[in-house]
């Protein structure tokens, strides 16, 4: 017997319609976990420095819009802590950063569809993450332009680029250590 929670993990709601999301490949899941661990470590450091309460999660329901219903399940999401006593659900206004890992067949969805949806919902930062045979190899970073409600490309980090370790200052300070993102 399939439980409701198992079904919910395999779907997104796009414009009120159910969209099936196949289970990611093992490399995708490993990269997902490693990226979440990296973000969680820096979220903890930011909170120790006085930042508001932050949470990092993977594969969690994120409500972008009520009508027509738009509910996505980002690969990795950094957001303000929710009020559990009130049963608060994750919505776009809580979200600081969404990262989506491109898999074979998901290029258009991540670079066009979700890019537009997350921007229109007002999520300040969006990362498109690409893999090679050894782990995360590229992180494309976008920041929301509130005047147009569109993302502007703010830079691309590439693992094989010679130079200093990539540093991110927004939404929180993060050092991208490629060795932590390897398989």
XYZ file of N, CA and C in Angstrom:
549
model
N 0.831 -1.173 0.000
C 0.000 0.000 0.000
C 0.885 1.248 0.000
N 0.592 2.188 -0.865
C 1.345 3.435 -0.964
C 0.703 4.466 -0.036
N 1.529 5.094 0.783
C 1.024 6.097 1.719
C 0.974 7.468 1.055
N 0.128 8.349 1.583
C -0.004 9.706 1.054
C 1.322 10.446 1.053
N 2.142 10.261 2.095
C 3.425 10.965 2.146
C 4.355 10.518 1.030
N 4.288 9.238 0.666
C 5.115 8.754 -0.436
C 4.672 9.369 -1.759
N 3.370 9.500 -1.946
C 2.838 10.123 -3.162
C 3.228 11.591 -3.201
N 3.113 12.290 -2.073
C 3.432 13.726 -2.019
C 4.894 13.986 -2.370
N 5.780 13.053 -2.054
C 7.197 13.227 -2.368
C 7.493 13.050 -3.846
N 6.539 12.526 -4.593
C 6.766 12.236 -6.014
C 6.037 13.206 -6.938
N 5.441 14.271 -6.365
C 4.686 15.201 -7.211
C 4.991 16.657 -6.867
N 4.719 17.511 -7.823
C 4.651 18.951 -7.628
C 3.306 19.375 -8.201
N 2.789 20.499 -7.744
C 1.543 21.030 -8.284
C 1.901 22.273 -9.077
N 1.637 22.244 -10.382
C 1.982 23.343 -11.277
C 0.712 23.850 -11.926
N 0.341 25.094 -11.609
C -0.891 25.698 -12.121
C -2.104 24.824 -11.841
N -2.126 24.207 -10.670
C -3.257 23.400 -10.251
C -3.222 21.968 -10.741
N -2.257 21.608 -11.579
C -2.157 20.256 -12.118
C -1.038 19.487 -11.422
N -1.256 18.198 -11.245
C -0.250 17.336 -10.635
C 0.826 17.018 -11.668
N 2.081 17.237 -11.281
C 3.219 16.906 -12.141
C 4.055 15.853 -11.420
N 4.238 14.722 -12.053
C 5.022 13.633 -11.477
C 6.509 13.970 -11.552
N 7.217 13.721 -10.465
C 8.663 13.954 -10.398
C 9.345 12.624 -10.108
N 10.035 12.073 -11.096
C 10.710 10.792 -10.852
C 11.803 10.939 -9.798
N 12.117 9.848 -9.141
C 13.187 9.862 -8.133
C 14.513 10.211 -8.796
N 15.289 11.090 -8.169
C 16.597 11.457 -8.735
C 17.583 10.293 -8.686
N 18.585 10.362 -9.541
C 19.651 9.368 -9.576
C 20.522 9.497 -8.324
N 21.247 8.435 -7.979
C 22.095 8.471 -6.777
C 23.094 9.636 -6.763
N 23.742 9.949 -7.896
C 24.690 11.068 -7.913
C 23.999 12.382 -7.590
N 22.807 12.561 -8.111
C 22.007 13.758 -7.834
C 21.723 13.852 -6.337
N 21.311 12.743 -5.745
C 20.991 12.728 -4.317
C 22.230 13.015 -3.466
N 23.366 12.463 -3.849
C 24.607 12.709 -3.108
C 24.976 14.193 -3.184
N 24.916 14.766 -4.381
C 25.226 16.192 -4.545
C 24.242 17.038 -3.748
N 22.995 16.653 -3.766
C 21.942 17.350 -3.025
C 22.273 17.388 -1.530
N 22.613 16.237 -0.995
C 22.933 16.145 0.437
C 24.185 16.943 0.783
N 25.207 16.848 -0.061
C 26.454 17.568 0.218
C 26.239 19.076 0.165
N 25.470 19.548 -0.819
C 25.184 20.981 -0.914
C 24.367 21.450 0.291
N 23.387 20.662 0.684
C 22.578 21.009 1.866
C 23.453 21.064 3.118
N 24.363 20.110 3.269
C 25.259 20.110 4.427
C 26.132 21.364 4.449
N 26.658 21.746 3.286
C 27.482 22.954 3.191
C 26.667 24.185 3.598
N 25.474 24.319 3.029
C 24.634 25.476 3.362
C 24.233 25.477 4.832
N 23.945 24.307 5.366
C 23.543 24.217 6.770
C 24.678 24.661 7.703
N 25.894 24.276 7.358
C 27.047 24.688 8.174
C 27.176 26.214 8.190
N 27.031 26.844 7.023
C 27.154 28.297 6.962
C 25.930 29.007 7.533
N 24.767 28.377 7.478
C 23.585 28.948 8.136
C 23.809 28.978 9.645
N 24.380 27.895 10.186
C 24.696 27.860 11.619
C 25.685 28.939 12.004
N 26.702 29.131 11.168
C 27.696 30.184 11.441
C 27.043 31.563 11.384
N 26.151 31.777 10.430
C 25.467 33.077 10.317
C 24.606 33.335 11.550
N 23.935 32.303 12.044
C 23.097 32.476 13.237
C 23.960 32.766 14.460
N 25.118 32.136 14.559
C 26.021 32.434 15.689
C 26.512 33.877 15.634
N 26.523 34.463 14.436
C 26.939 35.863 14.263
C 25.764 36.833 14.381
N 24.576 36.316 14.745
C 23.436 37.198 14.978
C 22.354 37.181 13.911
N 22.509 36.386 12.867
C 21.469 36.282 11.840
C 20.241 35.611 12.437
N 19.069 35.927 11.903
C 17.844 35.282 12.366
C 17.931 33.765 12.168
N 17.017 33.038 12.789
C 16.985 31.582 12.711
C 16.809 31.131 11.260
N 17.665 30.202 10.833
C 17.641 29.684 9.467
C 17.550 28.166 9.478
N 16.939 27.626 8.438
C 16.827 26.187 8.255
C 17.211 25.855 6.821
N 17.837 24.710 6.638
C 18.137 24.186 5.304
C 17.423 22.855 5.179
N 16.781 22.647 4.046
C 16.088 21.395 3.825
C 16.231 20.947 2.390
N 15.939 19.685 2.167
C 15.936 19.116 0.825
C 14.571 18.508 0.572
N 14.147 18.573 -0.693
C 12.934 17.881 -1.119
C 11.756 18.149 -0.185
N 11.485 19.434 0.059
C 10.394 19.840 0.943
C 9.389 20.651 0.124
N 8.108 20.562 0.485
C 7.082 21.323 -0.220
C 7.282 22.817 -0.003
N 7.292 23.564 -1.097
C 7.425 25.022 -1.063
C 6.251 25.610 -1.839
N 5.363 26.314 -1.136
C 4.201 26.932 -1.774
C 4.622 28.257 -2.378
N 4.503 28.354 -3.699
C 4.846 29.580 -4.414
C 3.629 30.456 -4.675
N 2.471 29.811 -4.829
C 1.252 30.563 -5.153
C 0.056 29.709 -4.749
N -1.027 30.394 -4.363
C -2.251 29.681 -3.979
C -3.191 29.454 -5.166
N -3.348 30.473 -6.024
C -4.268 30.364 -7.162
C -3.612 30.826 -8.434
N -3.566 30.030 -9.483
C -3.713 28.585 -9.378
C -2.558 28.016 -8.564
N -2.837 26.943 -7.903
C -1.874 26.358 -6.972
C -0.549 26.049 -7.661
N 0.541 26.511 -7.014
C 1.891 26.227 -7.509
C 2.737 25.808 -6.314
N 3.067 24.544 -6.267
C 3.810 23.953 -5.162
C 4.988 23.186 -5.752
N 6.209 23.608 -5.431
C 7.414 22.943 -5.930
C 8.123 22.236 -4.785
N 9.042 21.338 -5.144
C 9.878 20.618 -4.178
C 11.334 20.848 -4.571
N 11.923 21.979 -4.159
C 13.303 22.279 -4.550
C 14.280 21.234 -4.037
N 15.393 21.116 -4.754
C 16.429 20.188 -4.299
C 16.973 20.628 -2.946
N 17.350 21.907 -2.834
C 17.860 22.444 -1.575
C 17.243 23.820 -1.375
N 16.821 24.104 -0.156
C 16.230 25.407 0.141
C 16.739 25.909 1.491
N 17.125 27.182 1.520
C 17.542 27.883 2.741
C 16.425 28.861 3.072
N 15.891 28.777 4.286
C 14.748 29.628 4.632
C 14.745 30.011 6.107
N 13.961 31.062 6.399
C 13.772 31.494 7.782
C 13.000 30.410 8.524
N 13.368 30.185 9.772
C 12.697 29.157 10.569
C 11.200 29.427 10.626
N 10.435 28.352 10.575
C 8.978 28.444 10.611
C 8.484 28.330 12.041
N 7.300 28.869 12.306
C 6.681 28.772 13.622
C 5.947 27.436 13.699
N 6.590 26.454 14.300
C 6.015 25.106 14.371
C 4.776 25.060 15.252
N 4.726 25.920 16.270
C 3.565 25.896 17.169
C 2.289 26.296 16.431
N 2.414 27.109 15.413
C 1.247 27.517 14.604
C 1.074 26.634 13.370
N 1.962 25.650 13.191
C 1.870 24.770 12.033
C 2.177 25.490 10.722
N 3.038 26.504 10.807
C 3.375 27.291 9.625
C 4.013 26.417 8.549
N 3.591 26.594 7.307
C 4.109 25.843 6.158
C 5.072 26.721 5.372
N 6.023 26.081 4.708
C 7.028 26.803 3.942
C 6.398 27.468 2.723
N 6.615 28.781 2.640
C 6.104 29.575 1.524
C 7.257 30.406 0.962
N 7.020 31.006 -0.178
C 8.058 31.797 -0.846
C 8.585 32.915 0.051
N 7.731 33.551 0.827
C 8.178 34.687 1.648
C 9.149 34.291 2.754
N 9.225 33.002 3.100
C 10.186 32.525 4.093
C 11.542 32.218 3.462
N 11.556 32.035 2.151
C 12.693 31.458 1.443
C 13.731 32.499 1.051
N 15.005 32.202 1.320
C 16.114 33.080 0.962
C 16.858 32.586 -0.277
N 16.982 31.264 -0.416
C 17.747 30.678 -1.511
C 17.158 29.328 -1.884
N 17.005 29.126 -3.181
C 16.646 27.815 -3.711
C 17.776 27.380 -4.636
N 18.190 26.112 -4.505
C 19.184 25.526 -5.407
C 18.552 24.315 -6.078
N 18.646 24.277 -7.385
C 18.146 23.140 -8.166
C 19.318 22.510 -8.896
N 19.401 21.186 -8.834
C 20.470 20.434 -9.484
C 19.948 19.918 -10.819
N 20.630 20.286 -11.886
C 20.216 19.880 -13.229
C 20.538 18.408 -13.426
N 19.522 17.666 -13.848
C 19.668 16.252 -14.181
C 19.354 16.078 -15.654
N 19.748 14.957 -16.239
C 19.367 14.730 -17.634
C 17.846 14.863 -17.786
N 17.429 15.696 -18.696
C 16.001 15.906 -18.938
C 15.381 17.047 -18.144
N 16.125 17.671 -17.224
C 15.528 18.740 -16.411
C 16.057 20.129 -16.764
N 16.843 20.236 -17.817
C 17.477 21.509 -18.191
C 16.446 22.631 -18.353
N 15.439 22.418 -19.173
C 14.429 23.464 -19.415
C 13.670 23.789 -18.144
N 13.296 22.778 -17.403
C 12.553 23.001 -16.172
C 13.329 23.895 -15.204
N 14.630 23.636 -15.034
C 15.420 24.392 -14.060
C 15.884 25.750 -14.585
N 16.189 25.846 -15.873
C 16.748 27.091 -16.412
C 15.685 28.048 -16.949
N 14.474 27.572 -17.129
C 13.407 28.433 -17.650
C 12.201 28.459 -16.723
N 11.553 27.306 -16.564
C 10.303 27.245 -15.799
C 10.490 27.675 -14.347
N 11.340 26.957 -13.618
C 11.519 27.258 -12.199
C 12.213 28.599 -11.998
N 13.114 28.962 -12.888
C 13.768 30.272 -12.809
C 12.705 31.376 -12.783
N 11.748 31.300 -13.670
C 10.673 32.294 -13.729
C 9.716 32.203 -12.553
N 9.365 30.994 -12.157
C 8.419 30.806 -11.050
C 8.993 31.311 -9.729
N 10.235 30.950 -9.436
C 10.847 31.383 -8.178
C 11.019 32.903 -8.152
N 11.371 33.505 -9.291
C 11.514 34.962 -9.357
C 10.166 35.636 -9.126
N 9.154 35.187 -9.828
C 7.824 35.798 -9.691
C 7.282 35.667 -8.267
N 7.663 34.581 -7.578
C 7.237 34.371 -6.190
C 8.020 35.248 -5.211
N 9.119 35.873 -5.690
C 9.880 36.789 -4.843
C 11.020 36.167 -4.062
N 11.473 34.994 -4.454
C 12.599 34.344 -3.761
C 13.879 35.077 -4.157
N 14.626 35.611 -3.179
C 15.746 36.501 -3.488
C 16.920 35.873 -4.242
N 17.207 34.587 -4.020
C 18.386 33.971 -4.633
C 18.036 32.599 -5.207
N 18.613 32.319 -6.382
C 18.398 31.036 -7.055
C 19.726 30.552 -7.608
N 20.038 29.291 -7.350
C 21.249 28.679 -7.882
C 20.866 27.511 -8.784
N 21.483 27.455 -9.949
C 21.380 26.289 -10.824
C 22.710 25.553 -10.687
N 22.637 24.303 -10.263
C 23.820 23.510 -9.948
C 23.969 22.408 -11.001
N 25.185 22.274 -11.517
C 25.470 21.250 -12.530
C 26.531 20.285 -12.002
N 26.420 19.055 -12.457
C 27.313 17.993 -11.999
C 28.203 17.504 -13.127
N 29.347 16.964 -12.741
C 30.166 16.172 -13.664
C 30.337 14.793 -13.010
N 31.251 13.993 -13.472
C 31.404 12.636 -12.922
C 31.952 12.614 -11.499
N 32.466 13.746 -11.012
C 33.081 13.754 -9.682
C 32.287 14.537 -8.637
N 31.206 15.185 -9.044
C 30.402 15.950 -8.099
C 29.924 17.258 -8.700
N 29.657 18.229 -7.826
C 29.218 19.545 -8.285
C 30.376 20.203 -9.038
N 30.086 20.690 -10.243
C 31.148 21.300 -11.054
C 30.863 22.752 -11.407
N 29.602 23.157 -11.367
C 29.221 24.526 -11.733
C 28.076 24.980 -10.832
N 28.152 26.224 -10.376
C 27.043 26.853 -9.654
C 26.778 28.197 -10.326
N 25.615 28.293 -10.992
C 25.179 29.553 -11.596
C 24.332 30.275 -10.553
N 24.688 31.519 -10.263
C 23.986 32.264 -9.210
C 23.141 33.387 -9.802
N 21.924 33.518 -9.279
C 20.988 34.548 -9.714
C 20.447 35.277 -8.495
N 20.218 36.585 -8.679
C 19.643 37.407 -7.608
C 18.424 38.128 -8.154
N 17.393 38.208 -7.351
C 16.138 38.817 -7.769
C 16.265 40.324 -7.904
N 15.825 40.850 -9.035
C 15.671 42.287 -9.240
C 14.223 42.599 -8.889
N 14.015 43.227 -7.750
C 12.651 43.475 -7.255
C 11.864 44.432 -8.148
N 12.529 45.264 -8.924
C 11.827 46.184 -9.823
C 11.141 45.431 -10.958
N 11.796 44.393 -11.473
C 11.238 43.640 -12.599
C 10.684 42.276 -12.191
N 11.005 41.840 -10.964
C 10.666 40.502 -10.477
C 11.221 39.427 -11.415
N 12.446 39.687 -11.895
C 13.190 38.738 -12.716
C 14.559 38.539 -12.080
N 15.161 37.385 -12.354
C 16.496 37.139 -11.841
C 17.540 37.747 -12.762
N 18.588 38.263 -12.134
C 19.766 38.735 -12.854
C 20.911 37.787 -12.506
N 21.641 37.379 -13.513
C 22.778 36.483 -13.301
C 23.870 37.264 -12.576
N 24.326 36.734 -11.435
C 25.345 37.439 -10.652
C 26.710 36.775 -10.725
N 26.780 35.643 -11.400
C 28.076 34.990 -11.560
C 27.947 33.490 -11.621
N 28.976 32.878 -12.152
C 29.040 31.424 -12.250
C 30.363 30.966 -11.661
N 30.280 30.034 -10.730
C 31.468 29.407 -10.170
C 31.682 28.089 -10.901
N 32.927 27.847 -11.324
C 33.258 26.589 -11.993
C 34.411 25.926 -11.253
N 34.230 24.668 -10.954
C 35.219 23.926 -10.163
C 36.598 23.930 -10.810
N 36.646 23.827 -12.132
C 37.954 23.725 -12.791
C 38.600 25.073 -13.083
N 37.988 26.154 -12.618
C 38.556 27.483 -12.809
C 39.680 27.712 -11.806
N 40.795 28.183 -12.288
C 41.936 28.441 -11.415
C 41.722 29.788 -10.735
N 42.000 29.830 -9.464
C 41.841 31.080 -8.722
C 41.492 30.805 -7.279
N 41.000 31.834 -6.640
C 40.661 31.735 -5.233
C 39.388 30.923 -5.028
N 39.208 30.435 -3.812
C 38.000 29.708 -3.451
C 36.809 30.649 -3.570
N 35.731 30.204 -4.241
C 34.564 31.078 -4.410
C 33.925 31.467 -3.074
N 33.605 32.744 -2.965
C 32.939 33.282 -1.781
C 31.617 33.894 -2.192
N 30.591 33.647 -1.388
C 29.266 34.220 -1.595
C 28.965 35.070 -0.370
N 28.418 36.255 -0.570
C 28.079 37.094 0.583
C 26.574 37.139 0.855
N 25.756 36.806 -0.131
C 24.300 36.855 0.042
C 23.654 35.561 -0.424
N 22.668 35.059 0.287
C 21.958 35.672 1.395
C 22.691 35.583 2.729
N 23.677 34.687 2.802
C 24.548 34.585 3.974
C 25.963 34.342 3.444
N 26.978 34.612 4.250
C 28.347 34.300 3.806
C 28.551 32.792 3.653
N 29.063 32.392 2.479
C 29.300 30.977 2.173
C 30.625 30.875 1.413
N 31.437 29.912 1.784
C 32.641 29.585 1.039
C 32.348 28.275 0.309
N 32.452 28.296 -1.005
C 32.180 27.097 -1.802
C 33.462 26.276 -1.871
N 33.531 25.254 -1.043
C 34.670 24.343 -1.016
C 34.308 23.151 -1.904
N 34.888 23.110 -3.090
C 34.536 22.079 -4.062
C 34.768 20.672 -3.519
N 35.762 20.498 -2.653
C 36.050 19.156 -2.114
C 34.880 18.635 -1.289
N 34.114 19.528 -0.683
C 32.948 19.116 0.099
C 31.774 18.708 -0.787
N 31.849 19.057 -2.068
C 30.755 18.784 -2.982
C 31.077 17.655 -3.957
N 32.159 16.909 -3.673
C 32.542 15.771 -4.510
C 31.804 14.515 -4.077
N 31.725 13.553 -5.002
C 31.084 12.260 -4.689
C 32.054 11.398 -3.920
